[in-house]
Coordinates of C-alpha atoms (C1' of nucleotides) in Angstrom, one line a residue:
Chain W
X1 CA 0.0 0.0 0.0
X2 CA 2.7 2.4 0.8
X3 CA 5.2 0.9 -1.4
X4 CA 3.8 2.5 -4.5
X5 CA 4.3 5.9 -3.2
X6 CA 7.8 5.5 -1.5
X7 CA 9.6 7.5 -4.2
X8 CA 7.2 10.4 -3.9
X9 CA 7.6 10.5 -0.1
X10 CA 11.4 10.1 -0.2
X11 CA 11.6 13.3 -2.2
X12 CA 9.5 15.2 0.4
X13 CA 11.3 17.6 2.8
X14 CA 9.8 15.8 5.8
X15 CA 11.6 12.6 4.9
X16 CA 14.7 14.0 3.8
X17 CA 17.9 11.9 4.6
X18 CA 16.0 8.7 5.0
X19 CA 16.7 5.4 3.2
X20 CA 13.6 4.1 1.4
X21 CA 13.6 1.0 3.6
X22 CA 13.7 2.9 6.8
X23 CA 11.0 5.1 5.6
X24 CA 8.9 2.1 4.8
X25 CA 9.4 0.9 8.2
X26 CA 8.4 4.1 9.8
X27 CA 5.2 4.2 7.6
X28 CA 4.3 0.9 9.0
X29 CA 4.9 2.3 12.4
X30 CA 3.0 5.6 11.7
X31 CA 0.2 3.8 9.7
X32 CA -1.0 7.1 8.0
X33 CA -4.2 6.9 6.0
X34 CA -4.2 7.5 2.3
X35 CA -7.3 8.9 0.6
X36 CA -8.4 9.6 -3.0
X37 CA -10.2 12.6 -4.0
X38 CA -11.9 13.5 -7.3
X39 CA -11.7 16.9 -8.9
X40 CA -13.5 19.7 -6.8
X41 CA -13.6 17.4 -3.8
X42 CA -13.2 19.1 -0.5
X43 CA -10.1 17.4 1.0
X44 CA -10.6 19.5 4.1
X45 CA -13.0 22.3 5.0
X46 CA -12.0 25.2 7.1
X47 CA -13.1 24.5 10.6
X48 CA -12.9 20.6 10.2
X49 CA -11.2 18.9 13.1
X50 CA -7.5 18.8 12.4
X51 CA -6.1 15.3 12.8
X52 CA -2.9 15.6 10.8
X53 CA -1.0 17.2 8.2
X54 CA -1.4 16.1 4.4
X55 CA 1.1 15.4 1.6
X56 CA 0.0 15.2 -2.0
X57 CA 0.8 11.9 -3.4
X58 CA -0.5 12.6 -6.8
X59 CA -2.5 15.3 -8.3
X60 CA -2.9 18.9 -7.1
X61 CA -5.0 20.9 -4.7
X62 CA -5.8 24.5 -4.1
X63 CA -5.3 25.8 -0.5
X64 CA -8.1 28.6 -0.3
X65 CA -9.5 30.9 2.2
X66 CA -13.1 32.7 2.3
X67 CA -12.6 36.4 2.6
X68 CA -15.0 38.6 4.7
X69 CA -17.5 39.1 2.0
X70 CA -17.6 35.3 1.3
X71 CA -15.5 34.8 -1.9
X72 CA -13.1 32.0 -2.0
X73 CA -9.5 33.0 -2.8
X74 CA -6.8 30.6 -3.8
X75 CA -3.7 31.2 -1.6
X76 CA -1.5 28.6 -3.1
X77 CA -1.4 25.3 -5.1
X78 CA 0.1 22.3 -3.7
X79 CA 1.4 19.4 -6.1
X80 CA 2.9 16.1 -5.8
X81 CA 5.2 16.0 -2.8
X82 CA 4.1 19.2 -1.4
X83 CA 2.7 19.5 2.3
X84 CA -0.2 21.3 3.7
X85 CA -1.4 22.0 7.2
X86 CA 2.1 21.9 8.5
X87 CA 1.8 25.0 10.5
X88 CA -1.4 24.1 12.0
X89 CA -0.2 20.6 12.9
X90 CA 1.7 21.6 16.1
X91 CA 0.1 24.9 16.9
X92 CA -2.2 23.9 19.4
X93 CA -5.3 24.7 17.2
X94 CA -7.4 21.8 16.6
X95 CA -9.1 23.2 13.4
X96 CA -8.2 23.4 9.8
X97 CA -7.4 27.1 9.1
X98 CA -8.1 26.9 5.4
X99 CA -10.1 24.9 2.9
X100 CA -8.3 22.4 0.5
X101 CA -9.8 21.6 -2.8
X102 CA -8.7 18.9 -5.3
X103 CA -7.9 20.3 -8.7
X104 CA -7.7 16.9 -10.3
X105 CA -8.0 13.3 -9.1
X106 CA -5.5 13.1 -6.4
X107 CA -4.1 11.0 -3.7
X108 CA -3.4 12.4 -0.3
X109 CA -1.6 11.0 2.8
X110 CA -2.4 12.3 6.3
X111 CA 0.0 11.9 9.0
X112 CA -1.2 12.4 12.5
X113 CA 0.4 15.0 14.6
X114 CA 0.4 12.8 17.7
X115 CA 2.0 9.9 16.0
X116 CA 4.8 12.0 14.6
X117 CA 5.6 13.0 18.1
X118 CA 4.3 9.8 19.5
X119 CA 5.8 7.0 21.7
X120 CA 7.2 4.9 19.0
X121 CA 8.5 2.1 21.1
X122 CA 11.4 1.2 19.0
X123 CA 12.0 5.0 18.5
X124 CA 13.5 4.1 15.3
X125 CA 16.4 6.6 14.4
X126 CA 14.4 7.7 11.3
X127 CA 11.7 8.8 13.8
X128 CA 14.1 11.1 15.4
X129 CA 15.0 12.3 11.8
X130 CA 11.3 12.9 11.2
X131 CA 10.8 15.1 14.1
X132 CA 14.1 17.0 13.1
X133 CA 12.8 17.5 9.7
X134 CA 9.4 18.6 10.9
X135 CA 11.1 21.4 13.0
X136 CA 13.1 22.3 10.0
X137 CA 10.1 22.6 7.7
X138 CA 8.2 24.8 10.1
X139 CA 11.2 26.8 10.9
X140 CA 11.9 27.5 7.2
X141 CA 8.3 28.4 6.7
X142 CA 8.5 31.0 9.4
X143 CA 11.8 32.4 7.9
X144 CA 10.2 32.6 4.5
X145 CA 7.2 34.3 5.8
X146 CA 9.4 36.7 7.9
X147 CA 11.4 37.4 4.7
X148 CA 8.2 38.3 2.7
X149 CA 7.1 40.5 5.6
X150 CA 10.3 42.3 5.4
X151 CA 9.4 43.2 1.8
X152 CA 5.9 44.2 2.5
X153 CA 6.9 46.5 5.4
X154 CA 8.8 48.6 3.0
X155 CA 6.4 51.3 1.6
X156 CA 7.9 52.3 -1.7
X157 CA 8.0 50.0 -4.7
X158 CA 11.5 51.3 -5.3
X159 CA 12.8 50.0 -1.7
X160 CA 11.0 46.7 -2.3
X161 CA 12.8 46.1 -5.7
X162 CA 16.1 47.2 -4.2
X163 CA 15.9 44.8 -1.3
X164 CA 14.8 42.0 -3.5
X165 CA 17.7 42.4 -5.8
X166 CA 20.1 42.9 -3.1
X167 CA 19.0 39.8 -1.3
X168 CA 19.5 37.9 -4.5
X169 CA 22.8 39.5 -5.1
X170 CA 23.9 38.5 -1.5
X171 CA 22.7 34.9 -2.2
X172 CA 24.4 34.5 -5.7
X173 CA 27.4 36.6 -5.2
X174 CA 27.5 38.0 -8.9
X175 CA 26.1 41.4 -10.0
X176 CA 24.5 39.7 -12.9
X177 CA 21.8 37.1 -12.5
X178 CA 18.5 35.8 -13.6
X179 CA 15.4 36.3 -11.5
X180 CA 13.0 33.2 -11.4
X181 CA 10.2 35.4 -11.6
X182 CA 8.5 37.2 -14.6
X183 CA 7.1 40.7 -14.2
X184 CA 3.8 39.4 -13.0
X185 CA 5.1 37.1 -10.6
X186 CA 7.4 39.6 -9.3
X187 CA 4.8 42.4 -8.9
X188 CA 2.7 39.7 -7.1
X189 CA 5.4 38.8 -4.7
X190 CA 6.1 42.4 -3.9
X191 CA 2.4 43.1 -3.7
X192 CA 2.3 45.9 -6.1
X193 CA 0.8 46.4 -9.5
X194 CA 2.6 45.3 -12.7
X195 CA 2.6 48.5 -14.5
X196 CA 3.8 50.4 -11.4
X197 CA 6.8 47.7 -11.1
X198 CA 7.6 48.2 -14.7
X199 CA 7.7 51.9 -14.4
X200 CA 10.0 52.0 -11.4
X201 CA 12.3 49.2 -12.9
X202 CA 12.7 51.5 -16.0
X203 CA 13.3 54.6 -13.9
X204 CA 16.2 52.6 -12.2
X205 CA 17.5 51.7 -15.5
X206 CA 17.3 55.4 -16.7
X207 CA 19.3 56.3 -13.6
X208 CA 22.0 53.8 -14.5
X209 CA 21.5 51.8 -11.4
X210 CA 20.3 48.6 -13.1
X211 CA 20.1 47.0 -16.6
X212 CA 17.8 44.2 -17.4
X213 CA 16.3 42.2 -20.1
X214 CA 13.4 40.0 -19.4
X215 CA 14.3 38.2 -16.2
X216 CA 18.1 38.8 -16.4
X217 CA 19.2 41.6 -14.2
X218 CA 22.5 43.4 -14.0
X219 CA 23.2 45.7 -11.0
X220 CA 25.4 48.5 -12.4
X221 CA 25.6 50.7 -9.4
X222 CA 25.3 48.8 -6.2
X223 CA 25.9 51.4 -3.8
X224 CA 23.1 53.5 -5.3
X225 CA 20.9 50.4 -4.9
X226 CA 21.8 50.1 -1.4
X227 CA 20.8 53.8 -0.9
X228 CA 17.4 53.0 -2.5
X229 CA 16.8 50.2 -0.1
X230 CA 15.2 52.5 2.4
Chain R
X1 CA 23.2 27.4 39.2
X2 CA 19.9 26.7 37.5
X3 CA 18.0 26.7 40.7
X4 CA 17.8 30.4 40.9
X5 CA 16.1 30.7 37.5
X6 CA 13.6 28.0 37.7
X7 CA 10.6 30.1 38.2
X8 CA 11.6 32.3 35.2
X9 CA 12.0 29.2 33.0
X10 CA 9.0 27.7 34.2
X11 CA 7.0 30.5 32.8
X12 CA 8.6 30.3 29.5
X13 CA 6.5 28.7 26.7
X14 CA 9.2 26.2 25.9
X15 CA 8.7 24.6 29.2
X16 CA 5.2 24.9 29.4
X17 CA 3.5 22.1 31.3
X18 CA 6.7 20.9 33.1
X19 CA 7.1 20.4 36.9
X20 CA 9.8 22.5 38.4
X21 CA 11.6 19.4 39.5
X22 CA 11.5 17.7 35.9
X23 CA 12.5 21.0 34.4
X24 CA 15.5 21.0 36.7
X25 CA 16.5 17.5 35.9
X26 CA 16.3 18.2 32.3
X27 CA 18.5 21.3 32.5
X28 CA 21.1 19.1 34.3
X29 CA 20.9 16.9 31.2
X30 CA 20.9 19.7 28.7
X31 CA 23.6 21.7 30.4
X32 CA 22.7 25.0 28.9
X33 CA 25.2 27.7 29.5
X34 CA 24.1 31.1 31.2
X35 CA 26.0 34.1 30.3
X36 CA 26.0 37.7 31.8
X37 CA 25.9 40.9 29.7
X38 CA 26.3 44.5 30.4
X39 CA 24.3 47.2 28.8
X40 CA 25.0 47.6 25.2
X41 CA 27.0 44.5 25.1
X42 CA 26.6 42.4 21.8
X43 CA 25.0 39.4 23.0
X44 CA 25.0 37.9 19.3
X45 CA 26.2 39.5 16.2
X46 CA 24.5 38.8 12.8
X47 CA 26.7 36.3 11.0
X48 CA 28.0 34.7 14.3
X49 CA 27.9 30.9 14.3
X50 CA 24.7 29.8 15.7
X51 CA 24.9 27.1 18.4
X52 CA 21.6 27.6 20.0
X53 CA 18.5 29.8 20.9
X54 CA 18.6 32.2 23.8
X55 CA 16.1 32.9 26.6
X56 CA 16.3 36.1 28.7
X57 CA 16.6 35.1 32.3
X58 CA 16.6 38.9 33.4
X59 CA 17.1 42.2 32.0
X60 CA 16.1 43.0 28.2
X61 CA 17.7 43.1 24.7
X62 CA 16.9 44.4 21.2
X63 CA 16.8 42.3 18.3
X64 CA 18.3 44.6 15.5
X65 CA 19.1 44.4 11.9
X66 CA 21.2 46.5 9.7
X67 CA 19.5 47.7 6.7
X68 CA 21.2 48.2 3.4
X69 CA 22.6 51.6 4.1
X70 CA 24.1 50.3 7.4
X71 CA 21.6 51.8 10.0
X72 CA 20.7 49.7 12.8
X73 CA 17.0 49.1 13.3
X74 CA 15.2 47.5 16.3
X75 CA 12.9 44.9 15.1
X76 CA 11.8 43.7 18.6
X77 CA 12.6 43.8 22.2
X78 CA 12.9 40.6 24.4
X79 CA 12.3 40.6 28.0
X80 CA 12.6 38.3 31.0
X81 CA 11.2 34.9 29.8
X82 CA 11.2 35.8 26.1
X83 CA 13.0 33.6 23.6
X84 CA 15.1 34.6 20.6
X85 CA 16.8 32.7 17.8
X86 CA 13.9 30.1 17.8
X87 CA 13.3 30.2 14.0
X88 CA 17.0 29.9 13.1
X89 CA 17.6 27.2 15.7
X90 CA 16.2 24.4 13.4
X91 CA 16.1 26.1 10.0
X92 CA 19.5 24.6 8.9
X93 CA 21.2 28.0 8.7
X94 CA 24.2 28.1 11.0
X95 CA 24.5 31.8 11.5
X96 CA 22.7 34.4 13.4
X97 CA 20.3 36.2 11.2
X98 CA 20.2 39.3 13.5
X99 CA 22.2 41.2 16.1
X100 CA 21.1 41.1 19.7
X101 CA 22.0 43.9 21.9
X102 CA 21.6 44.0 25.8
X103 CA 19.7 47.0 26.8
X104 CA 20.5 46.7 30.4
X105 CA 22.4 44.4 32.5
X106 CA 21.0 40.9 31.7
X107 CA 21.4 37.2 32.0
X108 CA 20.8 35.0 29.1
X109 CA 20.6 31.1 28.9
X110 CA 21.5 29.4 25.7
X111 CA 20.1 26.0 24.7
X112 CA 21.9 24.1 21.9
X113 CA 19.7 23.1 19.2
X114 CA 21.4 19.7 19.0
X115 CA 20.9 18.9 22.6
X116 CA 17.2 19.8 22.3
X117 CA 16.7 17.1 19.8
X118 CA 19.6 15.1 21.2
X119 CA 20.0 11.5 22.2
X120 CA 19.1 12.0 25.9
X121 CA 19.7 8.4 27.0
X122 CA 17.0 8.5 29.6
X123 CA 14.6 10.2 27.2
X124 CA 12.8 11.7 30.0
X125 CA 9.4 12.3 29.4
X126 CA 10.2 16.2 29.8
X127 CA 12.3 16.0 26.9
X128 CA 9.6 14.8 24.7
X129 CA 7.4 17.6 26.0
X130 CA 10.3 20.1 25.2
X131 CA 10.2 19.0 21.6
X132 CA 6.5 19.3 21.4
X133 CA 6.7 22.8 22.9
X134 CA 9.4 23.8 20.5
X135 CA 7.3 22.7 17.7
X136 CA 4.4 24.5 19.0
X137 CA 6.4 27.7 19.6
X138 CA 7.8 27.8 16.0
X139 CA 4.4 26.8 14.5
X140 CA 2.6 29.7 16.5
X141 CA 5.3 32.0 15.2
X142 CA 4.6 31.0 11.6
X143 CA 0.9 31.5 12.1
X144 CA 1.4 34.9 13.6
X145 CA 3.6 36.0 10.8
X146 CA 1.1 34.5 8.3
X147 CA -1.6 36.6 10.0
X148 CA 0.4 39.9 9.8
X149 CA 1.2 39.0 6.2
X150 CA -2.6 38.9 5.5
X151 CA -3.1 42.4 6.8
X152 CA 0.0 43.8 4.9
X153 CA -1.3 42.0 1.6
X154 CA -4.4 44.4 1.7
X155 CA -3.6 47.6 -0.1
X156 CA -6.1 50.0 1.4
X157 CA -5.9 51.3 5.0
X158 CA -9.7 50.8 5.1
X159 CA -9.3 47.1 4.2
X160 CA -6.8 46.7 6.8
X161 CA -8.7 48.2 9.6
X162 CA -11.8 46.2 8.5
X163 CA -9.9 42.9 8.6
X164 CA -8.4 43.7 11.9
X165 CA -11.8 44.6 13.5
X166 CA -13.6 41.6 12.0
X167 CA -10.9 39.3 13.1
X168 CA -11.4 40.8 16.7
X169 CA -15.1 40.3 16.5
X170 CA -14.7 36.8 15.3
X171 CA -12.4 36.1 18.3
X172 CA -14.5 37.8 20.9
X173 CA -18.0 37.5 19.5
X174 CA -19.3 40.8 20.7
X175 CA -19.7 43.8 18.5
X176 CA -18.2 46.0 21.1
X177 CA -14.7 45.5 22.5
X178 CA -11.4 47.1 23.6
X179 CA -8.3 47.0 21.4
X180 CA -5.2 46.3 23.2
X181 CA -3.4 48.7 20.8
X182 CA -3.4 52.4 20.9
X183 CA -3.4 54.5 17.7
X184 CA 0.3 54.5 17.3
X185 CA 0.7 50.8 17.8
X186 CA -2.2 50.0 15.6
X187 CA -0.8 52.2 12.8
X188 CA 2.5 50.3 13.5
X189 CA 0.9 47.0 13.3
X190 CA -1.0 47.9 10.1
X191 CA 2.1 49.4 8.7
X192 CA 0.5 52.8 7.9
X193 CA 1.0 56.3 9.2
X194 CA -0.8 57.4 12.3
X195 CA -2.7 60.3 10.9
X196 CA -3.8 58.3 7.9
X197 CA -5.2 55.6 10.2
X198 CA -6.9 58.3 12.3
X199 CA -8.4 59.9 9.2
X200 CA -9.7 56.5 7.9
X201 CA -11.1 55.6 11.4
X202 CA -13.0 58.9 11.4
X203 CA -14.4 58.4 8.0
X204 CA -15.6 54.9 9.0
X205 CA -17.3 56.7 11.9
X206 CA -18.8 59.4 9.9
X207 CA -20.4 56.9 7.6
X208 CA -22.0 55.2 10.6
X209 CA -20.1 52.0 10.4
X210 CA -18.1 52.4 13.5
X211 CA -18.0 54.0 16.8
X212 CA -14.9 54.4 18.9
X213 CA -13.5 56.2 22.1
X214 CA -9.8 55.7 22.8
X215 CA -9.2 51.9 22.5
X216 CA -12.9 50.9 22.7
X217 CA -14.6 50.1 19.5
X218 CA -18.2 49.4 18.6
X219 CA -19.1 47.8 15.1
X220 CA -22.3 49.5 14.0
X221 CA -22.7 48.1 10.8
X222 CA -21.1 44.8 10.4
X223 CA -22.2 44.0 6.8
X224 CA -21.0 47.4 5.6
X225 CA -17.5 46.4 7.5
X226 CA -17.4 43.2 5.7
X227 CA -17.9 44.9 2.4
X228 CA -14.9 47.1 3.2
X229 CA -12.8 44.2 4.0
X230 CA -11.7 44.0 0.4
Chain X
dC1 C1' -1.4 72.0 41.4
dA2 C1' 1.0 73.4 37.4
dA3 C1' 4.2 72.2 33.8
dA4 C1' 5.2 68.7 30.6
dA5 C1' 4.6 64.9 28.0
dT6 C1' 1.6 62.0 25.6
dC7 C1' -2.1 60.9 22.7
dG8 C1' -5.4 61.5 19.1
dG9 C1' -8.0 64.4 15.4
dT10 C1' -7.7 67.6 11.7
dA11 C1' -6.2 69.9 7.6
dA12 C1' -3.4 71.2 3.5
dC13 C1' -0.2 69.8 0.4
dC14 C1' 2.1 66.6 -2.5
dA15 C1' 4.3 62.4 -3.9
dA16 C1' 3.5 57.5 -4.8
dA17 C1' 1.3 54.2 -6.8
dG18 C1' -3.1 52.1 -8.6
dT19 C1' -6.0 52.0 -12.9
dT20 C1' -6.7 51.7 -17.6
dA21 C1' -5.7 51.3 -21.9
dC22 C1' -2.8 50.6 -25.6
dA23 C1' 1.4 49.6 -28.3
dA24 C1' 5.6 47.3 -29.0
dA25 C1' 8.2 43.0 -28.6
dA26 C1' 8.9 38.4 -28.1
dG27 C1' 7.4 33.7 -28.2
dT28 C1' 4.2 30.0 -30.2
dG29 C1' 2.4 27.0 -33.3
dA30 C1' -0.1 25.6 -37.4
Chain D
dT1 C1' 5.9 32.6 -42.5
dC2 C1' 1.8 34.7 -40.5
dA3 C1' -1.6 35.0 -37.3
dC4 C1' -2.3 34.6 -32.2
dT5 C1' -1.1 34.8 -27.6
dT6 C1' 1.8 36.3 -23.9
dT7 C1' 4.9 39.4 -21.8
dT8 C1' 6.5 44.0 -21.0
dG9 C1' 6.9 49.1 -21.5
dT10 C1' 4.4 53.5 -21.6
dA11 C1' 1.3 57.3 -20.8
dA12 C1' -2.7 59.8 -18.9
dC13 C1' -5.4 60.3 -15.2
dT14 C1' -7.0 59.4 -10.4
dT15 C1' -7.0 57.9 -5.9
dT16 C1' -4.5 57.0 -1.9
dG17 C1' -2.0 57.9 1.8
dG18 C1' 2.4 59.8 3.6
dT19 C1' 4.2 64.3 5.6
dT20 C1' 4.0 68.1 8.5
dA21 C1' 2.2 70.9 11.4
dC22 C1' -0.9 72.2 14.9
dC23 C1' -4.5 71.8 18.4
dG24 C1' -7.1 70.2 22.1
dA25 C1' -7.6 66.6 25.6
dT26 C1' -5.8 63.7 28.7
dT27 C1' -2.2 61.7 31.7
dT28 C1' 2.0 61.8 34.0
dT29 C1' 5.2 63.9 37.2
dG30 C1' 7.8 67.0 39.9

DNA sequence: CAAAATCGGTAACCAAAGTTACAAAAGTGA
DNA sequence: TCACTTTTGTAACTTTGGTTACCGATTTTG
């Protein structure tokens, strides 16, 4: 039953560093349940009792929230190997904070929070690794959110762009690099409108601070860019 | 050595649910080191090797970051019983992401990440609780950031206010309540300027949607408020 | 109790950025 | 190669919200 999905699970951050055999043994110990969903099925409904986090074995699903006027908004889409509910799993809240809807026929595996922490008698070394990975996943999620919050706390588009580019530069180390985002995605990430982003990028280019073509960027005056970054 | 601080630590989220005796035994097993700092001492410097998270035993410290032009900005202040570095602890990054500066004479205790997860032979039941608490702390941190991100993703002040108030209403259940924030703090949290917040609040009042006096708020037209919330 | 500090509301002004609409360029596919 | 789609830049116009400055009310403190 689990054999079929071993390779998908092995690629999941949560099981990073485990041998497939150890992973299999652990699954036999955790006994997570696997469920199948059809397109548009509600995998979880906001407010449902939370028993454990989910991992997409196949297919894809939309994590959605209802805003105050009742429209359903897609927050993100999870695909094969992606996890959902990992923040709620250990937060002490016992309810699903969002609604998850299958976008196509999908298989999902659910790991109970209790069992992840649980009193596995054998306390297999994989189990310890599982908990470490879990902590790592949640910590990285928090860092990611914190990073995004940094950007959104800056009020000017110029400041957001500068910080984004400088962060990239610091990560990559070269003044010339490719962004993995196109204009629309970048505007979305920085939470600004696409034309406004475009306008500002061109201003930076006209001032001789940047050069760019599509997704490739060259920082021409890094000191000036640092000044722009708030 | 640890005895003196047991009551402070017992009140810390990380040790929630532990008897002082168990806590003491665990400390003897974890052997965290306690350090003293004077006012303006650098407790940790961004980039320093990360060995473990810190808990303020006494005094207070500023978590600061340097922005691109080199100004040091206070992100938050930690006081007795507060933790810092909890996100970095298990993220896989081995460096301090921020600089921590003592604001007054302070004692700090450092718990090594490895030892928290470590192979405590006895695997005291408190140790398991410690890991659970750790997961809970980090998860809640992530949820908190996620919530704040929700607010900052809304572009209009009006939308941010409406969401904030509706969230409060949903939590409390009555249309009339006190906010724990004053205008300055609320403006800060919503990342808008204080006069602009004031202006918008008054507009909402003039339109008959709200009423307020200082920190107390009455929602007079909840349907209209929901409409405002984006 | 009086001076000083803090807090919140208000208004005028202005810069930043959203909106809309369109054009140009690049990529795609039959 | 030519139509079609997607991506990106641009411009005009409008709205939002930041800035600054000031005032009155309340609270704190010497």
